[in-house]
Short mmCIF file of C-alpha atoms in Angstrom, two decimals:
data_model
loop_
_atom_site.label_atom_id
_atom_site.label_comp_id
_atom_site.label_asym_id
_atom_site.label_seq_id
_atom_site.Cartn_x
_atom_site.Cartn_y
_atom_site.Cartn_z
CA UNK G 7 -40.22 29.26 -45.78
CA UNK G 8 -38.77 27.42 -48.58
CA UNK G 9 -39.09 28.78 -52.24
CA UNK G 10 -40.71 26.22 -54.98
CA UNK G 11 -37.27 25.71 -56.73
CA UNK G 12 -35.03 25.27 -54.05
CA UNK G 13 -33.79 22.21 -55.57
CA UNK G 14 -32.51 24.90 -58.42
CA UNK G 15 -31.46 27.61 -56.03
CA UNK G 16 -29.23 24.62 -54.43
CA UNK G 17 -27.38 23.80 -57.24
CA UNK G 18 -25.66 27.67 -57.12
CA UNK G 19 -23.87 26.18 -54.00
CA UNK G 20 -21.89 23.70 -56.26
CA UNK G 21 -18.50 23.72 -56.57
CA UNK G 22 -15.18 22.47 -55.66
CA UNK G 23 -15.29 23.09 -52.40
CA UNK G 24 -19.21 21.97 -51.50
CA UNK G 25 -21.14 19.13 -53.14
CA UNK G 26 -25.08 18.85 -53.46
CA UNK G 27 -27.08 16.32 -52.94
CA UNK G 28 -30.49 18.02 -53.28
CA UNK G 29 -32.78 14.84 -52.61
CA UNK G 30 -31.10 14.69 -48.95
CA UNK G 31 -32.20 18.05 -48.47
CA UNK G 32 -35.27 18.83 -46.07
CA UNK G 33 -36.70 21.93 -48.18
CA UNK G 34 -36.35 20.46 -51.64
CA UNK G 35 -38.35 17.15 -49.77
CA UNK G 36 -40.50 19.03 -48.19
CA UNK G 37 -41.23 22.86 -49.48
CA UNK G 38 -43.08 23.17 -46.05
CA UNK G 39 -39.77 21.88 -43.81
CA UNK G 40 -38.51 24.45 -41.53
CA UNK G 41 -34.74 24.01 -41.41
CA UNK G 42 -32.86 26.68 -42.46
CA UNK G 43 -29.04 26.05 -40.77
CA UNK G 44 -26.97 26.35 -43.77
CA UNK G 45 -28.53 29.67 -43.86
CA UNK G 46 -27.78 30.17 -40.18
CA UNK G 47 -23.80 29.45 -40.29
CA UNK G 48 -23.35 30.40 -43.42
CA UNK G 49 -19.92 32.27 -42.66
CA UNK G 50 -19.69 34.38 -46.01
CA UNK G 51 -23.45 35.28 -46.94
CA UNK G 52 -23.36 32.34 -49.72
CA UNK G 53 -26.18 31.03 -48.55
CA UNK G 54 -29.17 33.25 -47.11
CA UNK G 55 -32.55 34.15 -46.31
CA UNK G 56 -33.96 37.03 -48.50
CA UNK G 57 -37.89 38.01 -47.90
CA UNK G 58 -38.10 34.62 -46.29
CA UNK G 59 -36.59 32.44 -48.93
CA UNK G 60 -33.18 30.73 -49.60
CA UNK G 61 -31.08 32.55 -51.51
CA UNK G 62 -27.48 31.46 -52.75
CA UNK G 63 -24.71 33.98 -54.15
CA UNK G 64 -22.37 31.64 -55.47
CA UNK G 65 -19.53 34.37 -56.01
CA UNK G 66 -19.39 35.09 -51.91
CA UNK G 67 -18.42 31.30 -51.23
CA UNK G 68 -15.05 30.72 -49.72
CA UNK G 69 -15.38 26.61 -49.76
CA UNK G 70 -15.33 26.64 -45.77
CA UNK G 71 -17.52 23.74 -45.19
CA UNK G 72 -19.67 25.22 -42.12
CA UNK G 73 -22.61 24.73 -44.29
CA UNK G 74 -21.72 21.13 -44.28
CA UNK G 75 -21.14 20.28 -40.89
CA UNK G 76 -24.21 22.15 -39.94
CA UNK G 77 -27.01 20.09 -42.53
CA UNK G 78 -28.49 17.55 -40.56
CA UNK G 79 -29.06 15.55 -43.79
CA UNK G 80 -25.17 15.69 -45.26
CA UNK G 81 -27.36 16.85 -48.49
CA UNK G 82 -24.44 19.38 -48.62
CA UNK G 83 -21.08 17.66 -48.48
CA UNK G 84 -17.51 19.26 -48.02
CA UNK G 85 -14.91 18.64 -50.55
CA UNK G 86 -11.61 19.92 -51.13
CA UNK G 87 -10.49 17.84 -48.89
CA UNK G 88 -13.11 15.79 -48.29
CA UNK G 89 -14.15 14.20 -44.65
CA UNK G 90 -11.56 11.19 -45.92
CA UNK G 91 -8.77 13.26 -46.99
CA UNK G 92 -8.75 15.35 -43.56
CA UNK G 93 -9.16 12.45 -41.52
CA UNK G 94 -5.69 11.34 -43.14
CA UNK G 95 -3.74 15.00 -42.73
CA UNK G 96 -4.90 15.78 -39.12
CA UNK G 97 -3.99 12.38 -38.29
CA UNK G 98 -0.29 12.55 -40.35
CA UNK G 99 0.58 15.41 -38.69
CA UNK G 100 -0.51 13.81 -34.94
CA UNK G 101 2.00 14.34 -32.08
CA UNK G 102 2.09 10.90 -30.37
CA UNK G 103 -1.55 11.77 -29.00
CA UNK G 104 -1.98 15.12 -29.96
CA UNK G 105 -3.19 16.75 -33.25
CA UNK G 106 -3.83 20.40 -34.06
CA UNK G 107 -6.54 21.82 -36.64
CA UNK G 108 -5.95 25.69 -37.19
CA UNK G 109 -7.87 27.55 -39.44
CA UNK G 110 -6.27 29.78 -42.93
CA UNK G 111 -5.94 32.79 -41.48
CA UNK G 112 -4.26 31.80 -38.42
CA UNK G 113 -1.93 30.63 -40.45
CA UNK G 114 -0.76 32.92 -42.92
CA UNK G 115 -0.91 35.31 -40.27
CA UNK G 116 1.64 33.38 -38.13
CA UNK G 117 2.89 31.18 -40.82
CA UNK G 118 6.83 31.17 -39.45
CA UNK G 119 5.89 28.66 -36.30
CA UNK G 120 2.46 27.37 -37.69
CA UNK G 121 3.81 26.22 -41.01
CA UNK G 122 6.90 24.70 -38.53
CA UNK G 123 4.89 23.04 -36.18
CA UNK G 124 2.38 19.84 -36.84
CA UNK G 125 -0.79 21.10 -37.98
CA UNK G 126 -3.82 20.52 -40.18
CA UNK G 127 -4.95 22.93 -41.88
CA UNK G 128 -8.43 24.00 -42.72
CA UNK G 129 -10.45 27.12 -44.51
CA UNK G 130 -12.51 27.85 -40.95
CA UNK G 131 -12.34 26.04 -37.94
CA UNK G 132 -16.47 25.46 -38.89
CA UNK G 133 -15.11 22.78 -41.23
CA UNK G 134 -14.86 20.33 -38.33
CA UNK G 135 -17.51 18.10 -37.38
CA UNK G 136 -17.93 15.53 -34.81
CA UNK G 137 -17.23 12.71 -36.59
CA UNK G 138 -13.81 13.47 -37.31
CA UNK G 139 -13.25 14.48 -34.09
CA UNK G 140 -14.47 10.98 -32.36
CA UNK G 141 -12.60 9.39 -35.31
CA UNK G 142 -9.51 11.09 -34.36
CA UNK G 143 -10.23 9.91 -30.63
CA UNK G 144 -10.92 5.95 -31.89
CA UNK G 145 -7.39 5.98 -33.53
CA UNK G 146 -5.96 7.04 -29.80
CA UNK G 147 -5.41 10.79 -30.32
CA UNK G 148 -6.05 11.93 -26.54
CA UNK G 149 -5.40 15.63 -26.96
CA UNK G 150 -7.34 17.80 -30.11
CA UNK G 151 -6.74 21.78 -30.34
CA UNK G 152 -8.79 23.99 -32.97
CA UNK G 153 -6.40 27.12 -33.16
CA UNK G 154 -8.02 30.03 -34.33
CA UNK G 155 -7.01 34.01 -34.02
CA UNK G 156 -9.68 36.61 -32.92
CA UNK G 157 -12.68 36.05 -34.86
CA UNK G 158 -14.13 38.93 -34.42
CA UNK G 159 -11.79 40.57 -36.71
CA UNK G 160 -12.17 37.43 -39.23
CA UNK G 161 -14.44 37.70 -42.22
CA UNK G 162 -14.93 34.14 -41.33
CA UNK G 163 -16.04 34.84 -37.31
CA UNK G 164 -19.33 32.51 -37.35
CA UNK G 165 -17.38 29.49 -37.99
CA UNK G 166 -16.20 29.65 -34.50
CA UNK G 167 -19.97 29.66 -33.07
CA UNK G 168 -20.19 26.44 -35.07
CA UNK G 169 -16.77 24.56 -33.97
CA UNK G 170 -17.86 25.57 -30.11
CA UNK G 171 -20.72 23.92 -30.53
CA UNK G 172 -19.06 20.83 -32.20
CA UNK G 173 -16.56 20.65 -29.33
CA UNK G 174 -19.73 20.64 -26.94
CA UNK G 175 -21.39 18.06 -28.53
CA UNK G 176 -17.96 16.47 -28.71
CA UNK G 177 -17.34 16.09 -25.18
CA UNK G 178 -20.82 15.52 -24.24
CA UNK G 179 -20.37 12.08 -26.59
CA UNK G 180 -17.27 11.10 -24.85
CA UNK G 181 -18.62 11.55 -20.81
CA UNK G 182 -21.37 9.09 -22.20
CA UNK G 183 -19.37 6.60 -23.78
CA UNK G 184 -16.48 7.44 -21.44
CA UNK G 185 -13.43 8.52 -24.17
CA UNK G 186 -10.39 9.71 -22.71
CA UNK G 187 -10.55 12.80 -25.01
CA UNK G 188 -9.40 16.15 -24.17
CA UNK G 189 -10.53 18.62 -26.99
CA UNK G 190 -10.66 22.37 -27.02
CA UNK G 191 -10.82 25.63 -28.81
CA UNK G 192 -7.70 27.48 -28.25
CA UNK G 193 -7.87 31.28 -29.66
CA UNK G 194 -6.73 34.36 -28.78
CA UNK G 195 -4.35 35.62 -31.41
CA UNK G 196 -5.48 39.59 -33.18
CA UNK G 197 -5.31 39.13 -36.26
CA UNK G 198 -5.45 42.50 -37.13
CA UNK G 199 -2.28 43.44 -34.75
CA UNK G 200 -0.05 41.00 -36.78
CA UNK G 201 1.61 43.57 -38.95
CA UNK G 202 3.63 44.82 -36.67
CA UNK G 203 6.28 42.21 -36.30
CA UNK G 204 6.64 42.65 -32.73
CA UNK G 205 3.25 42.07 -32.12
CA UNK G 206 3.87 38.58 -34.41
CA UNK G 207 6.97 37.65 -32.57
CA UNK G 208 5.12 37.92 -29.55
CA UNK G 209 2.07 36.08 -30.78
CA UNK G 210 4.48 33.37 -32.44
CA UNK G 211 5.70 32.31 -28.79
CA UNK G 212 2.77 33.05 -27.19
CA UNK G 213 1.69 29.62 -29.72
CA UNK G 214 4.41 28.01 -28.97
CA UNK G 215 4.54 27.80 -25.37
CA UNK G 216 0.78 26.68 -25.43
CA UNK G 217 1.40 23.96 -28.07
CA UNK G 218 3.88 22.55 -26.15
CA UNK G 219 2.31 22.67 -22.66
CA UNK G 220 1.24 20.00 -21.00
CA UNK G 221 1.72 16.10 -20.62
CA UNK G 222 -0.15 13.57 -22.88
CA UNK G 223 -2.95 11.73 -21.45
CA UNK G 224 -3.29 7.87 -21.08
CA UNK G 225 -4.41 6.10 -24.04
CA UNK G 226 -7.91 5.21 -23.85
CA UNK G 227 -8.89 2.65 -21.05
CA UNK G 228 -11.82 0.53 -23.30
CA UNK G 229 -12.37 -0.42 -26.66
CA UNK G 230 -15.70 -1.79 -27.50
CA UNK G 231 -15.75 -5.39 -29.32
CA UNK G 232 -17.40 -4.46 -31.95
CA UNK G 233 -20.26 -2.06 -33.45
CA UNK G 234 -23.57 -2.45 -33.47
CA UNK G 235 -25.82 0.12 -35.57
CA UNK G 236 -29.36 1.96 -34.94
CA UNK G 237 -30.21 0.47 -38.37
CA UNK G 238 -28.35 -0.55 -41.17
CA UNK G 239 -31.13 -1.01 -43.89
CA UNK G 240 -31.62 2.42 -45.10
CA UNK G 241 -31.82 2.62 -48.66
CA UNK G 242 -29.61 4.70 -49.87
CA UNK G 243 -31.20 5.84 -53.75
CA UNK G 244 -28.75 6.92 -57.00
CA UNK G 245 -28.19 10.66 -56.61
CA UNK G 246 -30.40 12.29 -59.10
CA UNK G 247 -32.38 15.28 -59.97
CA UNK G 248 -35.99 13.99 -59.85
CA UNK G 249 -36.59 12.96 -56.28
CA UNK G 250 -38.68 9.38 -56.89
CA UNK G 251 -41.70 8.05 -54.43
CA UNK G 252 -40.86 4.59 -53.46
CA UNK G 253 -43.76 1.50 -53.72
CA UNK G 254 -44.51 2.37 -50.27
CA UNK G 255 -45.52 5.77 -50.58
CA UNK G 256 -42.51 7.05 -48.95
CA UNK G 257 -39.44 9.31 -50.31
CA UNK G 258 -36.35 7.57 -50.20
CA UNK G 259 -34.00 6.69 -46.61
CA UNK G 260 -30.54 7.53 -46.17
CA UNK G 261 -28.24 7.50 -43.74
CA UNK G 262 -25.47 10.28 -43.82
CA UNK G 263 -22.07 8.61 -44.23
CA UNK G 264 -20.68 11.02 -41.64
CA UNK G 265 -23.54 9.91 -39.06
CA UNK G 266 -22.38 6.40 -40.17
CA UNK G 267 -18.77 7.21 -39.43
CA UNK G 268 -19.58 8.70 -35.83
CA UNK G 269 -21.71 5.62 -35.28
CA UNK G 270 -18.66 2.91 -36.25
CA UNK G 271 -16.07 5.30 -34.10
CA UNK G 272 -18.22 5.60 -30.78
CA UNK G 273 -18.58 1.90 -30.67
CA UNK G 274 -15.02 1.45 -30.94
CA UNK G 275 -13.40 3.92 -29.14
CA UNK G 276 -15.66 3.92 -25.79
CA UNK G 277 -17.33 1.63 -23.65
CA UNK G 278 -21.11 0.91 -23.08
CA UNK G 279 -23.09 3.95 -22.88
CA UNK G 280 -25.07 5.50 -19.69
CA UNK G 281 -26.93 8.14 -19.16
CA UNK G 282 -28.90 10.45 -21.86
CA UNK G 283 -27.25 12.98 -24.43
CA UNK G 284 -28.48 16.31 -25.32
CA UNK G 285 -26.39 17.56 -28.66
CA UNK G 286 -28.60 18.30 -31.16
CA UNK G 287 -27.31 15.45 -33.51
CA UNK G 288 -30.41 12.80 -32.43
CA UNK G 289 -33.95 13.60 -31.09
CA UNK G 290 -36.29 11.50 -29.28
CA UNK G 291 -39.51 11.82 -31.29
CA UNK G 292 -42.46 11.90 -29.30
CA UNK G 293 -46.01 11.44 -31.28
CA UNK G 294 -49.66 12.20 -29.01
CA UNK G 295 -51.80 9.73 -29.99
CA UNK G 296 -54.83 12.23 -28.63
CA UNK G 297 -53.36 14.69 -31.51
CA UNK G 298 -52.32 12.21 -34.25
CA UNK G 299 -55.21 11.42 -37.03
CA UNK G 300 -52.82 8.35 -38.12
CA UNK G 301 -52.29 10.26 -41.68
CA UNK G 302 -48.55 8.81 -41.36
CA UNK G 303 -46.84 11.59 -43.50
CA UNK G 304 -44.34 11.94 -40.66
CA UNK G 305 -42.73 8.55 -42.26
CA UNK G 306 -43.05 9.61 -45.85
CA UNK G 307 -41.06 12.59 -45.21
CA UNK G 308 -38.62 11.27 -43.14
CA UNK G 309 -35.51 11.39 -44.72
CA UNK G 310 -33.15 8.05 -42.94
CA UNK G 311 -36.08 5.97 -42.34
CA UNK G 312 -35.96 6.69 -38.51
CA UNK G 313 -39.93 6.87 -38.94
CA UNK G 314 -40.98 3.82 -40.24
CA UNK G 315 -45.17 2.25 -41.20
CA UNK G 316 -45.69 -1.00 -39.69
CA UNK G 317 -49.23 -2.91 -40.23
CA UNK G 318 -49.41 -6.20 -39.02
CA UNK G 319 -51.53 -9.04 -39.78
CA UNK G 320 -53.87 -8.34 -37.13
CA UNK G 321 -54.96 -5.09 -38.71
CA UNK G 322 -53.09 -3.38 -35.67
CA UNK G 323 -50.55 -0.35 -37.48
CA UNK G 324 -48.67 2.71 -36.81
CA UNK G 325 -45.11 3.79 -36.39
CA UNK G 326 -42.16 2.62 -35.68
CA UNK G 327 -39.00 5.39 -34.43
CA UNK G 328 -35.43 4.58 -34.40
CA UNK G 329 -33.96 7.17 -32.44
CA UNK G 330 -30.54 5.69 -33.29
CA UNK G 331 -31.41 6.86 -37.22
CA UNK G 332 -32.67 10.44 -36.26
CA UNK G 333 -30.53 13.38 -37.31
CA UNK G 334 -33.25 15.97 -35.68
CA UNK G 335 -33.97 17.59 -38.97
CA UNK G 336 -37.94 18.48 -37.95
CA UNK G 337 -39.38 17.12 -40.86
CA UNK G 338 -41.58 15.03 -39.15
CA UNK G 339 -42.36 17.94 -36.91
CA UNK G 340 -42.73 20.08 -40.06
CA UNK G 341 -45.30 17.71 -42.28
CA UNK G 342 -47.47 16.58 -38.98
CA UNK G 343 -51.12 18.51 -39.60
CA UNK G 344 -52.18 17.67 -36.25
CA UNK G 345 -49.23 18.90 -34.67
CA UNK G 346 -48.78 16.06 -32.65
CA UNK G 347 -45.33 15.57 -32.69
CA UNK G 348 -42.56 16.39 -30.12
CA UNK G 349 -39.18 16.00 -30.80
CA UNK G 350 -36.92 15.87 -27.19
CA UNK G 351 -33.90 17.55 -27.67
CA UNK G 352 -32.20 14.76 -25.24
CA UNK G 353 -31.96 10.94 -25.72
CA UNK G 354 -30.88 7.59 -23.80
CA UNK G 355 -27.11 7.16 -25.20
CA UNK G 356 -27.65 3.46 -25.17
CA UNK G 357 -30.57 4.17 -27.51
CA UNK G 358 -28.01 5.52 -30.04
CA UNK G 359 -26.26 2.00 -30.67
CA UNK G 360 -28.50 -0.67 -29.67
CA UNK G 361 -31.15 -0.21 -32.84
CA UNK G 362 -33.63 0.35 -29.78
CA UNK G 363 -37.06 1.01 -31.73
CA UNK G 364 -40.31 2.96 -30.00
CA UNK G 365 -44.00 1.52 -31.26
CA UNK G 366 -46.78 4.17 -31.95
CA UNK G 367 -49.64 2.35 -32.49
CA UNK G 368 -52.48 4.39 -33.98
CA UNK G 369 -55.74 4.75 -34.79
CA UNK G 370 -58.09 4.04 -37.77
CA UNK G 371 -59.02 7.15 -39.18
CA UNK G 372 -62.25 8.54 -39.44
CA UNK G 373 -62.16 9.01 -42.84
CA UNK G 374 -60.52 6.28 -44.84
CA UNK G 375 -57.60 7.65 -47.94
CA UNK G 376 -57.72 6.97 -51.15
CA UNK G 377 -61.64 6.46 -51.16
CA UNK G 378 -63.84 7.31 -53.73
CA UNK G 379 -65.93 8.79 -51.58
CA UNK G 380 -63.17 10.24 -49.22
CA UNK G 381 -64.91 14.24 -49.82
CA UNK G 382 -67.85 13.44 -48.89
CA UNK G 383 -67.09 11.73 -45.70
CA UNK G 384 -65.17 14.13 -44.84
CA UNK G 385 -67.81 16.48 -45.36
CA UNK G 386 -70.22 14.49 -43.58
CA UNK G 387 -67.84 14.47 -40.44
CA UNK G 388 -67.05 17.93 -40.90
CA UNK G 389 -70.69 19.18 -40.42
CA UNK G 390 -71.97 16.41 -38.40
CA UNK G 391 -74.79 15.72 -40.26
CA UNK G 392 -75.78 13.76 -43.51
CA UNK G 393 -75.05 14.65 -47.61
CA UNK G 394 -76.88 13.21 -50.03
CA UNK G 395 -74.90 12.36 -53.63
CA UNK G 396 -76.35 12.29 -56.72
#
């Protein structure tokens, strides 16, 4: 789906609001790699799909970040503020245990009691991503609300698609780690009825009752000794234009600082995990040996290094998957030409954190790479019969 220069179209999503990192990216990787989500929440038409290919109109972007929180790879990164700078204004304008995040419009629309109250302030409520939230929930906020008025009337309305299914995710993380976290989307307001300035008035204390509703919840019952990681030896390669092939045949591993950041706030802010997730952040990869020719592209592609060669001494080899280290991006899925690979959309939650790693062992192949005389044996197989060379 991906044009050849995507890693050219990408760069006319640079600016002050959205960094690139182009080697994270799945399509400039892989030309063949199916993921299209910045495409998908694109809340402007910045970034779209024209005739099948990526397409970026640089003039349309309004620096919201959805694109960001979205890209399974980070190889788009929100700035402006950035994830750090965010972290630090939701949390300095925290009400003992409770922060609020409301979107632009909301607030010039009902700036009076919004600009009065304690709030953090971002372009579109599709700026959020778990990790800030769970970060926010590590440092003891109880109690998160992402105001936002009636998208549909908001030029902006597919950002709140996105934070929905960030709050989802959200509270599916903290039922498995069991965080005392009680976050919500709280919207509502017409934006288009706020010039009359009854209709504001009204909407102003319509806020302001539900703002200050409610009693706080406990602080948080368990904190966990300290973190352990899926894997921590991802090499992480300078940020350049030419994406370089490593000595082991492989593209360079990563791992997204915000998946980093999630990681390190989980493990402190709940307890041991149970159970199995489902939030589209990690998948469970799944390869059929009955399928798989043991071609092992799936771990060249791989962008974090959750697919990984091993060949021991004894001439056994295969793969090894980190499920911890998977940000479900389908490239494996993508690159596999036996389409042997499955990719569950759920995974054990203790997986996430204990660096649990799944063997594939594999086959030799039929036909040995890198051969001199890997066409003709191919040939040979293909026709089950015998050719002569000269």
């Amino acid at each position: 789906m991906g044009p050849p220069n995507a890693a050219g179209v990408f760069e006319g999503v640079r600016s002050e609001a959205i960094a690139v990192h182009q080697f994270r990216c799945t399509q400039v990787r892989n030309r063949n790699a199916n993921c299209m989500r910045c495409a998908g929440a694109c809340t402007s038409g910045c970034i779209s799909l024209v005739d099948g290919s990526l397409h970026v109109d640089a003039d349309k972007c309004v620096g919201c970040g959805t694109c960001a929180t979205v890209c399974p790879t980070c190889a788009l990164e929100s700035l402006n503020p950035t994830d750090a700078q965010l972290l630090r204004d939701t949390l300095a304008s925290r009400e003992g245990d409770r922060v609020t995040i409301a979107c632009r419009p909301l607030i010039e629309s009902i700036g009076p009691f919004m600009r009065a109250s304690a709030c953090s302030e971002v372009v579109c409520l599709g700026r959020v991503d778990e990790s800030l939230l769970v970060q926010l929930a590590e440092r003891r906020v109880n109690r998160i609300e992402l105001a936002c008025g009636a998208c549909d009337s908001c030029e902006q309305k597919q950002g709140l698609s996105c934070a929905r299914t960030v709050v989802s995710n959200v509270r599916s993380l903290c039922e498995a780690w069991d965080i005392d976290l009680d976050v919500q989307v709280v919207e509502g307001v017409r934006l288009d009825l706020l010039a009359d300035p009854k209709a504001q008035l009204r909407a102003e204390r319509s806020y302001a009752e539900h703002f200050s509703a409610g009693a706080s919840n406990p602080p948080l019952a368990q904190r966990a000794d300290k973190a352990r990681f899926a894997r921590t030896d991802c090499r992480i390669p300078e940020d350049s234009s030419v994406l370089k092939v490593m000595k082991d045949g492989t593209l360079p591993h990563f791992l997204p600082q915000r998946r980093e950041k999630l990681l390190t706030a989980l493990a402190l802010a709940g307890s041991e995990p149970e159970g199995t997730i489902e939030t589209g952040l990690w998948g469970c990869v799944v390869i059929d040996g009955a399928k798989c020719s043991s071609c092992r592209m799936c771990t060249t592609f791989c962008p974090t290094g959750a697919l990984e060669k091993f060949d021991d001494e004894d001439g056994s080899f295969g793969v090894l998957h980190f499920p911890g280290s998977c940000v479900n991006c389908e490239s494996c899925k993508s690159i596999c030409p036996d389409q042997a690979i499955t990719i569950l959309p759920h995974t054990r939650a203790a997986y996430i954190l204990e660096g649990s790693v799944h063997r594939y062992a594999m086959r030799r192949r039929a036909v040995a790479l890198n051969d001199e005389h890997q066409i003709l044996n191919t040939m040979k197989l293909a026709i089950d019969g015998d050719v002569f060379e000269r």
